[in-house]
Amino acid sequence: MMKPVLVEICMGTSCYLLGAQALLDAIERLPAEKRNQINLCEVACFPECRKGPSVRINGTMLSGMTPSHLLAKIEEYIH
Ligand code: FES
């Protein structure tokens, strides 16, 4: 069994206003075989508010994420 990819999405006010909900939705809509490889967490705030929406994937901070950019990144981690 492979270790799930930890995807933490900031749902703080700033990131929320910048579109964090769309990131969450994009992951929830993934096909089950991909969704099952992701451990999705919502976090309150990273110290990256001005560059949101912020996401951390397996410890790597990513800023200014769009749904398509996020899904492309996740493809690098899942198999
Ligand atoms: S609100 Fe998202 S990094 Fe602060």
Coordinates of C-alpha atoms and ligand atoms in Angstrom, one line a residue:
M1 CA 0.0 0.0 0.0
M2 CA 1.5 3.3 -1.1
K3 CA 1.7 6.2 1.3
P4 CA -1.0 8.8 0.6
V5 CA 0.1 12.2 -0.7
L6 CA -0.6 14.9 2.0
V7 CA -2.3 17.9 0.4
E8 CA -3.0 20.7 2.8
I9 CA -5.2 23.5 1.4
C10 CA -5.3 26.8 3.2
M11 CA -8.9 27.8 3.9
G12 CA -8.0 31.0 5.7
T13 CA -9.9 34.2 4.8
S14 CA -7.3 35.5 2.4
C15 CA -6.9 32.2 0.5
Y16 CA -10.6 31.6 0.6
L17 CA -11.3 34.9 -1.1
L18 CA -8.6 34.1 -3.7
G19 CA -10.3 30.8 -4.7
A20 CA -9.2 28.1 -2.3
Q21 CA -12.7 26.5 -2.4
A22 CA -12.2 25.7 -6.2
L23 CA -9.0 23.9 -5.3
L24 CA -10.8 21.7 -2.8
D25 CA -13.6 21.0 -5.2
A26 CA -11.1 20.0 -7.9
I27 CA -9.6 17.4 -5.6
E28 CA -12.9 16.1 -4.5
R29 CA -13.9 15.6 -8.2
L30 CA -10.9 13.4 -9.0
P31 CA -11.6 9.9 -10.0
A32 CA -11.6 7.5 -6.9
E33 CA -8.3 5.8 -7.8
K34 CA -6.6 9.2 -7.6
R35 CA -8.6 10.7 -4.8
N36 CA -7.9 7.6 -2.7
Q37 CA -4.1 8.4 -2.9
I38 CA -4.6 11.8 -1.4
N39 CA -4.9 12.7 2.3
L40 CA -6.7 16.1 2.0
C41 CA -6.5 18.5 4.9
E42 CA -7.8 22.0 5.4
V43 CA -5.5 24.3 7.3
A44 CA -6.3 27.7 8.8
C45 CA -3.3 29.7 7.5
F46 CA 0.2 29.4 6.2
P47 CA 2.3 32.5 6.4
E48 CA 1.7 33.1 2.7
C49 CA -1.5 35.0 2.8
R50 CA -0.6 37.6 0.2
K51 CA 0.3 34.9 -2.4
G52 CA -2.7 32.7 -2.0
P53 CA -4.3 30.4 -2.5
S54 CA -1.6 28.5 -0.7
V55 CA -1.3 24.7 -0.7
R56 CA 1.4 22.4 0.8
I57 CA 2.0 19.0 -0.8
N58 CA 4.1 16.6 1.2
G59 CA 5.7 19.6 2.9
T60 CA 6.4 21.7 -0.2
M61 CA 4.7 25.1 -0.1
L62 CA 3.0 26.3 -3.3
S63 CA 1.5 29.7 -3.8
G64 CA -1.0 31.3 -6.2
M65 CA -2.5 27.9 -7.0
T66 CA -5.2 27.4 -9.6
P67 CA -7.2 24.2 -9.9
S68 CA -5.4 23.1 -13.1
H69 CA -2.0 23.9 -11.6
L70 CA -2.8 22.0 -8.5
L71 CA -4.0 18.9 -10.4
A72 CA -0.9 19.0 -12.5
K73 CA 1.3 19.1 -9.4
I74 CA -0.6 16.3 -7.8
E75 CA 0.0 14.1 -10.9
E76 CA 3.7 14.4 -10.0
Y77 CA 3.1 12.7 -6.7
I78 CA 0.5 10.0 -7.5
H79 CA 0.9 7.0 -9.7
Ligands
FES1 S1 -5.0 32.8 4.6 FE1 -4.0 31.3 3.4 S2 -1.9 31.6 3.9 FE2 -3.0 32.9 5.2

